[in-house]
Amino acid sequence: MAGKTKLRIQDLAKIREKTKSLMTIRESEGRARVTVHMGTCGIAAGARDIMDALLEEISKANLQDVIVTTSGCAGLCNAEPMITIELKNQPPVKYGHLTPDKMRKIFVKHILGGQMATDLVLAVGSETVY
Amino acid sequence: MVCAGTGCVSCGSFKIKEALEKEIKAKGLAEEVQVVATGCNGFCERGPIVMVQPDGIFYQLLKLEDVPHLVEEHLLKGRPVKSLMYVPPAEKAPVPKMKDIEFFKHQRLIVLRNRGRIDPEKIEEYIAFDGYEAMGKALSGMTPAEIVDEITFSGLRGRGGAGFPTGKKWAICAKEKASPKYLICNGDEGDPGAFMDRSVLEADPHAVLEGMVIGAKAIGASKGFIYIRHEYPLALKRMEIAIRQARDNGLLGEDILGTGFNFDLEIVQGAGAFVSGEETALIASVEGHIAMPRQRPPYPAHKGLWGHPTVINNVETWATVPNIIRRGSDWFQALGTDTSKGTKIFSLVGKIANTGLVEVPMGITLREIVFGIGGGIPDNRDFKAVQIGGPSGGCLPAKMLDLPVDYESLTAAGAMMGSGGMIVMDDKTCMVDVAKYFLNFLQDESCGKCVSCREGTQRMYEIVKGITEGKGQESDLDLLEELASVCKDASMCALGQTAGNPVLTTLRYFRHEYEAHILDKRCPAGVCKALIRYVVLAEKCTGCQSCKKACPNDCIKGTLKDVHLIDQSRCIKCGACKEACKFEAIEEQREEAIQVI
């Protein structure tokens, strides 16, 4: 992983491959990867409370294999706070208009149960990158 | 990705894989589509399973004869085959895909490509999505002239507002002999309702940083500054982390990536004045002076920071650069119009269903942005105008909705690209009130150096304010036009030169509203408080006292079961009584609401 060593150009490809495999959780051991969208808009809409609720549920359930990470604004500010959940080998699922209670419901149904909480889902899949 | 777990293999997934490869080759897609065998998906009862990335679409229970149709429809034409898609058992209908949602469907991400998918505080996640590849390419395999040429050919124009060709700016600075040269990233985003730069800095700070290192090599700069306003604490924090990580990894500082190239960056915090976004004012601010613009020429590319050649570009411009170097100028050129290439980020706010940040190809129409991506106007109201380009921009009416979004078209219409703020207004918005708002902003933010701007914006504000209060005169409109044109001709920087735009465009497209305020003393939208009044309709009032209780200023008189009366001299026109009344007995009157003496 990137440390205090000075990188050379050829090192970039190595980091790329290694990190990508960690991030896609295809090859990692994780059960799920949850991204809380924490741009200023998300935080203002309450993303920190969502994060707290998520971390609390994870620690209550004593799960070691859920990767929690943050990212910037997902674009659709009026649906903030938003999260994205990726389960192994499934397309990412975005949830919006969250509250801590909704987060807890999604945790039980989607992260623990593996079923999308369809009534709360915003969309499935990723965006079009040109 | 074809599942090659035991379960799927036993259902024939290898045969599916072979058939896919054959079909892809036959359709000439072998270069673009890669067939990969994966481990077990865990959905063995649904095998054979194929997943198409990056769409993330799952196909299940595939048969050999499905393969040609699948390749033809999805891979060639980009239309996922619904009948083969996986529908989770509990679901009655498939949940929406990102690609089906209007808000996401029409966007093309270049600058925002990493939004929501990487952790901006982890450099390795940026690298995972090809980050710093362009920098490696530029530092090891390109000469400064080649970099400048690549940017010039790409047709990239400044994303901060004026749209000056970036390659040209770099070429001018690269020719300068003086040393040292400087780079500046302009992150002083000041337009009300605009947050493009903030979002880029927060979501992908390394992209800005990488763009600047590439620019440094192109013009021969050894030091750069990133100017971010202090109202953006999260952007500042993430940029600080990004710079530290880049330095620790040898991607900034001395001997970058072992190529012998040296460049370092420093963050400068702005105090949040609107005028600091003007390049010469920003340079003054970095130097430690008051942020006041100076006369140009000399342009910063000749004499900028501390009198040295300086390239100053906007956040979005810098973040576009690595993508062009990595993918090539031809790739970038292919998107957009003849004169405006690539994509532009807009922040979509106001009376619109989907507010947010959108990145769209240049040349898209306003209608597609407002009604397609934005989802139209909420509460079944009508579209009235869209304000583009911040205080220096203008308000465009419904008849301009089919205008393509590019630098020239917007300027011709009286607005401007600006940094990309887009404020949508519905029929409950008063255009005179909007002009008043922007003029108030401008007279507040004018630095005061030029008389035309300092006095001009104040006088224009006073006149428009008077109009909204029913004190307008017929001669006001000519006077406003004259003031706006003097302000444009006699002011030194863009703030003053464009200060008349909010008035000029509203006058051009909504003159009738000004006339209604002045001649009829009437605000058609019912916004200007001095021009409306609330009255109790005696025949409908039941004397229930709800309005009296709702009034925050205690100016409604009346006893139970008697007709109530609003004391007009003390009414603050908040409308609380109208909302509280269950019998529609309170009317908002817009006709000749005040008698002018």
XYZ file of C-alpha atoms in Angstrom:
727
model
C 0.000 0.000 0.000
C 1.072 3.551 -0.528
C 3.394 4.548 2.274
C 6.325 6.822 2.786
C 8.237 5.360 -0.126
C 8.637 7.399 -3.278
C 6.678 5.825 -6.077
C 7.961 5.103 -9.555
C 5.718 5.062 -12.599
C 5.629 1.267 -12.719
C 4.412 1.216 -9.087
C 1.176 2.944 -10.062
C -0.087 -0.103 -11.947
C 0.649 -2.349 -8.970
C -1.251 -0.100 -6.582
C -4.056 0.121 -9.107
C -4.513 -3.627 -9.383
C -4.178 -4.233 -5.680
C -6.572 -1.473 -4.605
C -9.103 -2.265 -7.280
C -9.417 -5.826 -6.124
C -9.825 -4.644 -2.545
C -12.428 -2.101 -3.595
C -14.601 -4.354 -5.708
C -14.827 -6.881 -2.858
C -14.905 -9.512 -5.567
C -11.658 -10.956 -4.368
C -11.602 -9.605 -0.869
C -13.193 -11.357 2.052
C -15.751 -8.644 2.726
C -19.438 -9.327 2.885
C -20.389 -5.831 1.882
C -18.967 -2.436 1.132
C -21.020 0.513 2.288
C -20.205 3.987 1.027
C -21.675 6.914 2.906
C -21.729 9.954 0.626
C -20.182 12.696 2.676
C -19.789 15.847 0.681
C -20.801 19.041 2.422
C -24.355 18.511 1.145
C -24.550 15.000 2.571
C -23.115 16.044 5.917
C -25.498 19.004 6.105
C -28.408 16.650 5.433
C -27.346 14.349 8.256
C -24.834 11.880 6.798
C -22.935 11.770 10.089
C -26.012 10.432 11.889
C -26.378 7.800 9.185
C -22.740 6.853 9.605
C -23.152 6.627 13.395
C -26.242 4.423 13.065
C -24.476 2.155 10.600
C -21.358 1.777 12.731
C -23.481 1.122 15.803
C -25.449 -1.635 14.050
C -22.277 -3.197 12.724
C -20.696 -3.272 16.155
C -23.914 -4.599 17.742
C -24.023 -7.412 15.203
C -20.300 -7.909 15.727
C -19.613 -8.005 11.986
C -15.997 -7.964 10.884
C -16.567 -8.211 7.166
C -18.404 -5.007 6.300
C -16.220 -2.335 4.757
C -17.458 1.148 5.604
C -16.067 3.980 3.561
C -16.922 7.547 2.626
C -17.022 9.360 -0.638
C -17.929 12.744 -2.059
C -21.283 14.050 -3.222
C -23.137 11.573 -5.410
C -24.753 14.370 -7.368
C -28.401 14.134 -6.430
C -28.323 16.556 -3.537
C -32.053 16.544 -2.843
C -31.892 12.822 -2.079
C -29.190 13.243 0.557
C -28.199 11.637 2.835
C -27.320 8.788 0.517
C -25.428 5.535 0.790
C -24.299 2.920 -1.696
C -24.230 -0.745 -0.743
C -22.300 -3.308 -2.716
C -22.670 -6.963 -1.870
C -20.332 -9.525 -3.312
C -20.947 -9.936 -7.038
C -23.956 -7.692 -7.119
C -24.325 -4.297 -8.700
C -24.119 -1.316 -6.337
C -27.421 -0.205 -4.825
C -28.039 3.430 -3.915
C -30.365 4.479 -1.125
C -31.490 8.067 -0.620
C -33.529 10.286 1.716
C -32.131 8.340 4.662
C -32.749 8.658 8.360
C -30.954 6.673 11.081
C -34.066 4.460 11.383
C -34.141 3.731 7.667
C -30.418 2.995 7.836
C -31.049 0.420 10.557
C -33.804 -1.215 8.492
C -31.560 -1.353 5.442
C -28.794 -2.806 7.568
C -30.975 -5.698 8.696
C -32.581 -6.399 5.358
C -29.803 -5.724 2.874
C -26.481 -6.116 4.669
C -27.490 -8.939 6.986
C -30.241 -10.477 4.888
C -28.866 -9.910 1.420
C -32.195 -8.563 0.139
C -32.620 -5.052 -1.204
C -34.928 -2.881 0.871
C -36.826 -2.095 -2.319
C -39.133 0.512 -0.847
C -36.107 2.639 0.011
C -33.917 1.959 -3.022
C -33.092 4.908 -5.226
C -31.373 3.001 -8.028
C -29.180 0.073 -8.922
C -26.023 0.194 -10.999
C -23.332 2.750 -11.700
C -23.192 6.024 -13.582
C -22.104 6.497 -17.172
C -18.507 7.581 -17.331
C -17.604 9.070 -20.679
C -18.184 -11.841 -16.511
C -19.317 -15.375 -16.830
C -19.724 -17.325 -13.654
C -17.438 -20.335 -13.658
C -18.293 -21.768 -10.289
C -19.030 -25.461 -10.161
C -22.762 -24.927 -10.158
C -22.796 -22.807 -13.277
C -20.240 -24.929 -15.097
C -22.507 -27.892 -14.592
C -25.345 -25.908 -16.176
C -23.137 -25.157 -19.161
C -21.488 -21.800 -18.412
C -18.350 -22.673 -20.385
C -20.461 -23.191 -23.463
C -22.081 -19.811 -22.828
C -18.638 -18.279 -22.500
C -17.482 -19.767 -25.789
C -20.646 -18.656 -27.534
C -20.251 -15.133 -26.104
C -16.663 -14.882 -27.290
C -17.630 -16.096 -30.751
C -20.554 -13.726 -31.021
C -18.559 -10.746 -29.730
C -15.856 -11.426 -32.287
C -18.440 -11.770 -35.054
C -19.887 -8.367 -34.163
C -16.423 -6.808 -34.137
C -16.549 -5.953 -30.449
C -13.551 -7.984 -29.387
C -11.498 -4.845 -28.772
C -14.018 -3.303 -26.397
C -15.572 -6.243 -24.631
C -13.682 -8.686 -22.518
C -15.148 -11.988 -21.413
C -13.967 -13.010 -17.983
C -14.674 -16.157 -16.020
C -15.348 -15.490 -12.351
C -15.700 -17.558 -9.242
C -19.042 -18.712 -7.940
C -21.617 -15.957 -7.661
C -23.615 -17.734 -5.044
C -26.748 -17.731 -7.171
C -26.260 -21.267 -8.306
C -29.955 -21.985 -8.743
C -30.084 -19.228 -11.343
C -27.079 -20.351 -13.384
C -25.604 -19.934 -15.889
C -25.094 -16.344 -14.835
C -23.479 -13.525 -16.777
C -22.790 -10.093 -15.365
C -22.124 -7.159 -17.676
C -19.833 -4.482 -16.266
C -19.683 -1.546 -15.776
C -23.495 -1.537 -15.918
C -23.660 -4.177 -13.228
C -26.518 -5.960 -14.941
C -27.166 -9.556 -14.057
C -28.407 -12.082 -16.567
C -29.635 -15.419 -15.355
C -30.723 -18.847 -16.565
C -29.023 -18.239 -19.877
C -29.392 -20.620 -22.772
C -27.074 -20.859 -25.722
C -29.705 -19.442 -28.057
C -30.013 -16.308 -25.895
C -26.416 -15.334 -26.549
C -26.689 -13.725 -30.032
C -29.671 -11.633 -28.909
C -27.881 -10.578 -25.733
C -24.732 -9.502 -27.576
C -26.696 -7.686 -30.255
C -28.978 -5.795 -27.889
C -26.857 -5.071 -24.853
C -23.256 -5.013 -25.990
C -23.804 -3.570 -29.452
C -26.837 -1.353 -28.968
C -26.525 -0.728 -25.240
C -30.044 -1.945 -24.446
C -30.132 -4.415 -21.560
C -32.385 -7.384 -22.225
C -35.106 -7.189 -19.609
C -36.463 -10.679 -20.161
C -33.159 -12.237 -19.158
C -32.450 -9.964 -16.240
C -32.380 -11.163 -12.700
C -35.421 -10.172 -10.672
C -34.993 -10.885 -6.971
C -37.800 -13.184 -5.806
C -39.412 -10.741 -3.408
C -39.649 -8.054 -6.093
C -42.645 -7.726 -8.347
C -40.911 -5.391 -10.761
C -37.209 -4.814 -11.334
C -35.873 -1.902 -9.269
C -34.732 1.072 -11.344
C -31.234 1.066 -12.771
C -29.079 4.158 -12.570
C -29.174 4.182 -16.350
C -32.967 4.376 -16.408
C -33.197 7.293 -14.044
C -33.511 10.534 -15.945
C -31.255 12.369 -13.528
C -28.321 10.039 -14.138
C -29.149 8.854 -17.655
C -28.147 11.969 -19.605
C -25.005 12.750 -17.698
C -21.551 12.001 -19.043
C -18.933 12.028 -16.351
C -15.383 13.113 -17.007
C -14.473 15.451 -14.183
C -16.927 13.822 -11.796
C -16.017 10.300 -12.874
C -14.891 9.353 -9.378
C -17.801 10.876 -7.525
C -19.359 8.506 -5.088
C -16.996 5.718 -5.962
C -13.669 6.564 -4.354
C -12.762 7.681 -0.893
C -11.215 11.100 -1.549
C -8.985 10.732 1.484
C -7.266 7.623 0.125
C -4.734 8.199 -2.609
C -4.634 4.519 -3.547
C -8.327 4.571 -4.435
C -7.681 7.450 -6.827
C -4.796 5.484 -8.320
C -7.070 2.444 -8.625
C -9.181 4.367 -11.142
C -6.233 5.315 -13.353
C -5.213 8.226 -11.156
C -1.748 9.711 -11.746
C -1.424 7.679 -14.930
C -1.683 10.850 -17.016
C 0.937 12.510 -14.835
C 3.279 9.578 -15.360
C 2.691 9.812 -19.086
C 3.252 13.575 -19.188
C 6.371 13.562 -17.020
C 8.107 10.616 -18.620
C 6.974 10.547 -22.222
C 5.942 14.045 -23.297
C 7.764 17.299 -23.892
C 6.251 20.517 -22.515
C 5.303 21.524 -26.066
C 3.552 18.212 -26.634
C 1.477 18.687 -23.492
C 0.484 22.214 -24.519
C -0.401 20.946 -28.014
C -2.502 18.121 -26.630
C -4.504 20.562 -24.505
C -4.793 23.002 -27.413
C -6.057 20.293 -29.798
C -8.547 19.072 -27.234
C -10.334 22.412 -27.475
C -10.566 22.722 -23.689
C -11.727 26.167 -22.596
C -11.596 27.677 -19.132
C -14.418 26.408 -16.960
C -14.381 29.400 -14.648
C -16.591 31.592 -16.755
C -15.049 33.446 -19.644
C -14.075 30.349 -21.617
C -10.582 31.354 -22.702
C -8.839 28.468 -24.532
C -6.690 26.723 -21.944
C -4.035 25.558 -24.416
C -3.575 29.107 -25.672
C -3.115 30.434 -22.150
C -0.533 27.756 -21.420
C 1.300 28.396 -24.696
C 1.599 32.119 -23.911
C 3.000 31.398 -20.474
C 5.305 28.628 -21.727
C 6.947 31.111 -24.115
C 7.808 33.528 -21.308
C 11.475 33.469 -20.361
C 11.159 34.786 -16.810
C 11.680 32.433 -13.911
C 10.195 31.240 -11.631
C 6.752 30.689 -13.092
C 3.678 29.942 -11.040
C 0.454 28.007 -11.287
C -2.748 28.886 -9.483
C -5.919 26.907 -9.043
C -8.903 29.207 -8.679
C -11.236 27.644 -6.142
C -12.872 30.893 -5.107
C -16.354 29.901 -6.073
C -18.622 32.781 -5.200
C -21.785 32.620 -7.291
C -24.905 32.166 -5.191
C -26.204 28.645 -5.739
C -23.005 27.319 -7.315
C -21.072 24.458 -5.775
C -19.320 22.686 -8.651
C -15.786 23.455 -7.550
C -16.496 22.612 -3.953
C -17.839 19.246 -4.956
C -14.879 18.444 -7.202
C -12.426 19.442 -4.467
C -14.321 17.338 -1.953
C -14.906 14.291 -4.108
C -11.696 14.085 -6.107
C -8.929 16.402 -4.864
C -6.171 14.340 -6.436
C -7.551 15.030 -9.917
C -6.990 18.776 -9.424
C -3.545 18.110 -8.052
C -2.593 15.811 -10.938
C -3.830 18.370 -13.475
C -1.635 21.018 -11.895
C 1.514 18.881 -11.990
C 0.875 18.266 -15.690
C 0.354 21.997 -16.228
C 3.548 22.731 -14.308
C 5.563 20.563 -16.661
C 3.881 22.183 -19.676
C 4.785 25.754 -18.737
C 7.871 25.079 -16.623
C 6.514 26.099 -13.234
C 8.029 24.900 -9.989
C 5.478 26.184 -7.536
C 1.707 26.310 -7.435
C -1.042 27.623 -5.210
C -4.535 26.314 -4.660
C -6.861 29.091 -3.614
C -9.881 27.830 -1.690
C -12.314 29.988 0.227
C -12.396 29.351 3.949
C -16.154 28.697 3.791
C -15.259 25.329 2.274
C -13.728 23.582 5.305
C -14.249 20.068 3.976
C -12.706 20.908 0.597
C -9.742 22.473 2.413
C -9.313 19.459 4.651
C -9.459 16.967 1.798
C -7.064 18.972 -0.330
C -4.625 19.191 2.572
C -4.775 15.420 2.956
C -4.349 14.931 -0.789
C -1.273 17.159 -0.919
C 0.267 15.405 2.066
C -0.353 11.963 0.594
C 0.996 12.986 -2.785
C 4.144 14.374 -1.166
C 4.636 11.256 0.961
C 4.421 9.104 -2.132
C 6.751 11.158 -4.259
C 3.973 12.493 -6.483
C 4.657 16.055 -5.436
C 7.848 17.761 -4.346
C 11.275 16.870 -5.686
C 11.981 14.258 -8.332
C 8.323 13.385 -8.951
C 7.869 9.709 -9.877
C 11.611 9.482 -10.303
C 11.492 11.615 -13.447
C 13.605 14.425 -12.056
C 10.751 16.937 -12.268
C 10.164 19.211 -9.258
C 6.910 20.895 -8.346
C 5.211 21.697 -5.092
C 1.831 23.031 -4.064
C 0.508 25.180 -1.271
C -3.038 25.979 -0.202
C -4.097 29.591 0.228
C -7.313 30.304 2.083
C -9.526 33.037 0.726
C -11.666 35.201 2.957
C -14.707 34.738 0.801
C -15.099 37.936 -1.169
C -16.871 37.451 -4.490
C -14.356 39.616 -6.332
C -11.455 37.341 -5.283
C -12.568 34.989 -8.031
C -11.386 37.561 -10.569
C -7.898 36.435 -11.521
C -5.926 39.598 -10.836
C -7.771 40.115 -7.536
C -7.035 36.527 -6.589
C -3.353 37.013 -7.370
C -3.323 40.131 -5.181
C -4.911 38.088 -2.420
C -2.282 35.328 -2.697
C 0.403 38.025 -2.501
C -1.121 39.166 0.779
C -2.859 42.295 -0.487
C -6.532 43.223 -0.475
C -8.340 41.313 -3.206
C -8.779 44.095 -5.741
C -8.501 43.587 -9.487
C -5.997 45.501 -11.542
C -5.965 46.608 -15.135
C -5.218 43.976 -17.789
C -2.995 43.721 -19.833
C -0.482 42.660 -18.737
C -2.290 39.352 -18.398
C -1.151 36.993 -15.639
C 0.376 34.663 -18.241
C 2.905 37.469 -18.875
C 3.053 39.122 -15.480
C 1.109 37.464 -12.712
C 1.999 36.446 -9.188
C 4.782 38.713 -7.874
C 5.223 39.931 -11.445
C 6.091 36.478 -12.740
C 4.373 34.523 -15.530
C 1.427 32.706 -13.997
C -1.189 30.348 -15.331
C -4.413 30.582 -13.399
C -7.177 28.093 -14.108
C -10.380 27.068 -12.437
C -10.790 23.877 -10.364
C -12.873 22.164 -13.019
C -10.368 23.023 -15.765
C -7.495 21.528 -13.789
C -9.500 18.397 -13.033
C -10.255 17.950 -16.743
C -6.579 18.051 -17.747
C -5.493 14.553 -16.557
C -8.405 13.000 -18.443
C -7.347 14.652 -21.692
C -3.716 13.598 -21.308
C -4.700 10.050 -20.388
C -7.342 9.513 -23.063
C -6.026 11.871 -25.742
C -7.311 15.089 -27.283
C -9.301 13.225 -29.968
C -11.318 11.455 -27.333
C -12.158 14.753 -25.610
C -12.883 16.531 -28.896
C -15.512 13.980 -29.826
C -17.860 15.311 -27.177
C -19.463 18.738 -27.389
C -20.013 21.333 -30.108
C -17.734 22.981 -32.674
C -16.533 25.675 -30.321
C -17.192 24.144 -26.913
C -15.697 20.716 -26.308
C -16.138 18.163 -23.601
C -18.479 18.363 -20.670
C -19.518 21.033 -18.208
C -20.653 20.674 -14.636
C -23.720 22.597 -13.545
C -25.203 22.937 -10.125
C -28.916 22.685 -10.554
C -30.879 24.500 -7.869
C -34.065 26.454 -7.304
C -37.568 25.369 -8.231
C -36.619 22.050 -9.706
C -37.499 18.478 -8.791
C -33.940 17.096 -8.766
C -31.446 19.486 -7.289
C -27.847 18.500 -7.562
C -24.665 18.450 -9.509
C -24.805 17.400 -13.140
C -22.082 16.893 -15.709
C -23.388 17.062 -19.249
C -21.895 17.201 -22.734
C -21.596 20.720 -24.150
C -24.360 21.496 -26.610
C -27.115 19.826 -24.621
C -30.216 22.028 -24.537
C -31.482 23.848 -21.487
C -34.724 21.912 -21.856
C -32.894 18.601 -21.530
C -31.159 19.830 -18.387
C -34.196 21.383 -16.727
C -36.896 18.940 -17.747
C -34.873 15.811 -18.508
C -32.207 15.649 -15.842
C -33.807 18.100 -13.452
C -37.208 16.446 -13.625
C -39.036 19.714 -14.293
C -40.744 22.091 -11.907
C -42.249 20.654 -8.727
C -45.845 21.182 -7.502
C -47.246 21.357 -11.050
C -46.104 24.919 -11.486
C -44.919 26.487 -14.713
C -41.344 27.158 -15.694
C -40.574 30.842 -15.851
C -36.844 31.340 -16.211
C -33.465 29.851 -15.571
C -30.672 32.009 -14.220
C -27.299 30.960 -15.574
C -23.822 32.111 -14.772
C -24.306 33.669 -11.358
C -24.645 37.399 -10.736
C -22.768 38.088 -13.957
C -25.077 35.869 -15.942
C -28.649 36.327 -16.944
C -32.181 34.992 -16.758
C -33.406 33.093 -19.793
C -37.141 32.608 -20.388
C -39.103 29.556 -21.539
C -38.777 30.446 -25.205
C -34.990 30.046 -24.908
C -35.239 26.524 -23.514
C -34.043 24.922 -26.728
C -30.856 26.932 -26.647
C -27.791 24.692 -26.770
C -25.508 25.117 -23.805
C -22.195 26.373 -25.138
C -20.119 29.492 -24.533
C -21.250 31.406 -27.629
C -24.982 30.645 -27.481
C -25.284 31.634 -23.856
C -23.381 34.872 -24.333
C -25.498 35.753 -27.373
C -28.623 35.229 -25.298
C -27.375 37.716 -22.707
C -26.333 35.165 -20.099
C -22.959 33.459 -19.781
C -21.546 30.058 -18.998
C -20.019 31.420 -15.836
C -18.812 28.798 -13.489
C -22.000 26.802 -14.013
C -24.638 27.778 -11.514
C -28.170 27.191 -12.754
C -31.088 28.545 -10.760
C -34.512 27.475 -11.992
C -37.470 29.720 -11.296
C -41.184 28.982 -11.441
C -44.151 31.257 -12.075
C -44.240 32.291 -8.426
C -40.934 34.096 -8.899
C -40.923 37.837 -9.537
C -38.224 38.763 -12.030
C -37.857 42.285 -10.698
C -37.301 40.802 -7.261
C -34.650 38.478 -8.743
C -32.864 41.422 -10.345
C -33.033 43.217 -6.994
C -31.471 40.226 -5.258
C -28.514 40.030 -7.649
C -27.972 43.785 -7.635
C -27.932 43.793 -3.858
C -25.344 41.024 -3.979
C -23.220 42.908 -6.506
C -23.358 46.296 -4.786
C -22.294 44.501 -1.628
C -19.438 42.656 -3.330
C -18.144 45.453 -5.540
C -14.608 46.191 -4.354
C -15.115 49.899 -4.936
C -12.116 50.572 -7.113
C -14.057 51.748 -10.197
C -16.619 54.501 -9.697
C -18.850 53.071 -12.407
C -19.224 49.784 -10.590
C -19.233 51.099 -7.026
C -21.845 53.771 -7.663
C -23.533 52.070 -10.595
C -24.466 48.883 -8.778
C -25.753 50.880 -5.808
C -27.906 53.194 -7.904
C -29.263 50.302 -9.943
C -30.118 48.484 -6.727
C -31.923 51.535 -5.335
C -33.953 52.012 -8.502
C -34.993 48.369 -8.733
C -35.767 48.305 -5.025
C -37.976 51.336 -5.545
C -39.802 49.566 -8.353
C -40.551 46.590 -6.127
C -41.991 48.987 -3.550
C -44.315 50.602 -6.016
C -42.228 53.789 -6.251
C -41.048 53.187 -9.795
C -41.371 55.715 -12.585
C -41.561 55.186 -16.306
C -38.184 56.805 -16.842
C -36.537 54.259 -14.536
C -36.198 51.618 -17.225
C -34.195 53.858 -19.560
C -32.045 54.992 -16.666
C -31.377 51.377 -15.671
C -30.302 50.502 -19.187
C -28.016 53.495 -19.300
C -26.435 52.708 -15.938
C -25.909 49.086 -16.946
C -24.179 50.079 -20.141
C -21.913 52.630 -18.433
C -21.053 50.056 -15.804
C -20.107 47.676 -18.583
C -17.978 50.168 -20.494
C -16.220 51.914 -17.640
C -15.447 49.144 -15.164
C -12.131 47.384 -15.144
C -12.943 43.830 -14.184
C -15.589 41.315 -15.096
C -17.596 41.965 -11.942
C -18.365 45.518 -12.997
C -18.514 44.781 -16.700
C -21.209 42.192 -16.221
C -22.981 43.793 -13.257
C -25.728 45.054 -15.522
C -26.560 41.592 -16.862
C -29.208 40.662 -14.288
C -31.054 43.887 -15.109
C -30.485 43.763 -18.843
C -31.670 40.186 -19.333
C -34.704 40.566 -17.109
C -35.543 43.780 -18.962
C -35.000 42.051 -22.286
C -37.172 39.039 -21.566
C -39.508 40.203 -18.800
C -40.055 43.894 -19.507
C -43.783 43.474 -18.965
C -43.160 42.599 -15.340
C -41.245 45.816 -14.756
C -44.047 47.684 -16.482
C -46.685 46.022 -14.321
C -44.784 47.111 -11.210
C -44.322 50.658 -12.442
C -47.557 51.422 -14.296
C -50.119 49.262 -12.503
C -48.305 49.096 -9.161
C -48.856 45.372 -9.354
C -46.519 42.414 -8.828
C -47.807 39.704 -11.203
C -46.112 36.925 -9.227
C -47.344 38.236 -5.903
C -43.860 38.392 -4.410
C -43.196 42.083 -3.789
C -44.763 42.651 -0.408
C -45.457 46.318 -0.857
C -47.632 45.498 -3.856
C -49.920 42.908 -2.341
C -52.360 42.981 0.514
C -54.405 40.451 2.375
C -58.096 41.148 2.983
C -60.845 39.231 4.723
C -63.831 38.460 2.503
C -66.795 39.297 4.707
C -69.191 36.868 3.001
C -66.923 33.886 3.618
C -65.548 34.688 7.067
C -67.110 32.580 9.819
C -65.301 34.341 12.628
C -63.504 31.178 13.689
C -60.472 33.144 14.863
C -57.860 30.791 13.268
C -56.349 33.686 11.331
C -56.187 35.828 14.417
C -54.291 33.095 16.249
C -51.962 32.531 13.302
C -51.008 36.189 12.855
C -47.471 36.690 14.193
C -47.942 40.444 14.418
C -51.324 40.497 16.214
C -52.850 42.747 13.613
C -56.112 40.882 12.998
C -59.103 42.140 14.939
C -62.411 40.372 15.475
C -64.474 38.533 18.061
C -65.761 34.979 17.819
C -68.369 34.504 15.054
C -67.884 38.041 13.778
C -66.182 39.041 10.528
C -62.496 39.729 11.134
C -60.454 42.647 9.883
C -56.772 42.917 9.010
C -55.038 46.113 10.106
C -53.251 46.971 6.815
C -50.909 49.476 8.448
C -49.369 46.786 10.598
C -49.679 43.745 8.306
C -46.269 42.279 7.409
C -47.724 40.318 4.427
C -46.478 36.977 5.639
C -49.552 35.097 4.419
C -49.917 33.054 7.617
C -53.600 34.068 7.928
C -54.373 32.865 4.402
C -52.778 29.515 5.137
C -54.622 29.185 8.449
C -58.082 29.972 7.037
C -60.139 26.874 6.281
C -62.890 28.785 4.480
C -60.843 30.587 1.794
C -62.026 33.806 3.338
C -58.675 35.554 3.035
C -57.679 36.842 -0.344
C -54.307 37.970 -1.572
C -54.963 41.040 -3.716
C -52.420 42.039 -6.307
C -54.393 44.693 -8.168
C -53.671 48.257 -7.189
C -52.878 47.146 -3.720
C -51.441 50.450 -2.700
C -52.540 53.908 -3.516
C -49.620 56.035 -4.569
C -49.977 59.622 -3.553
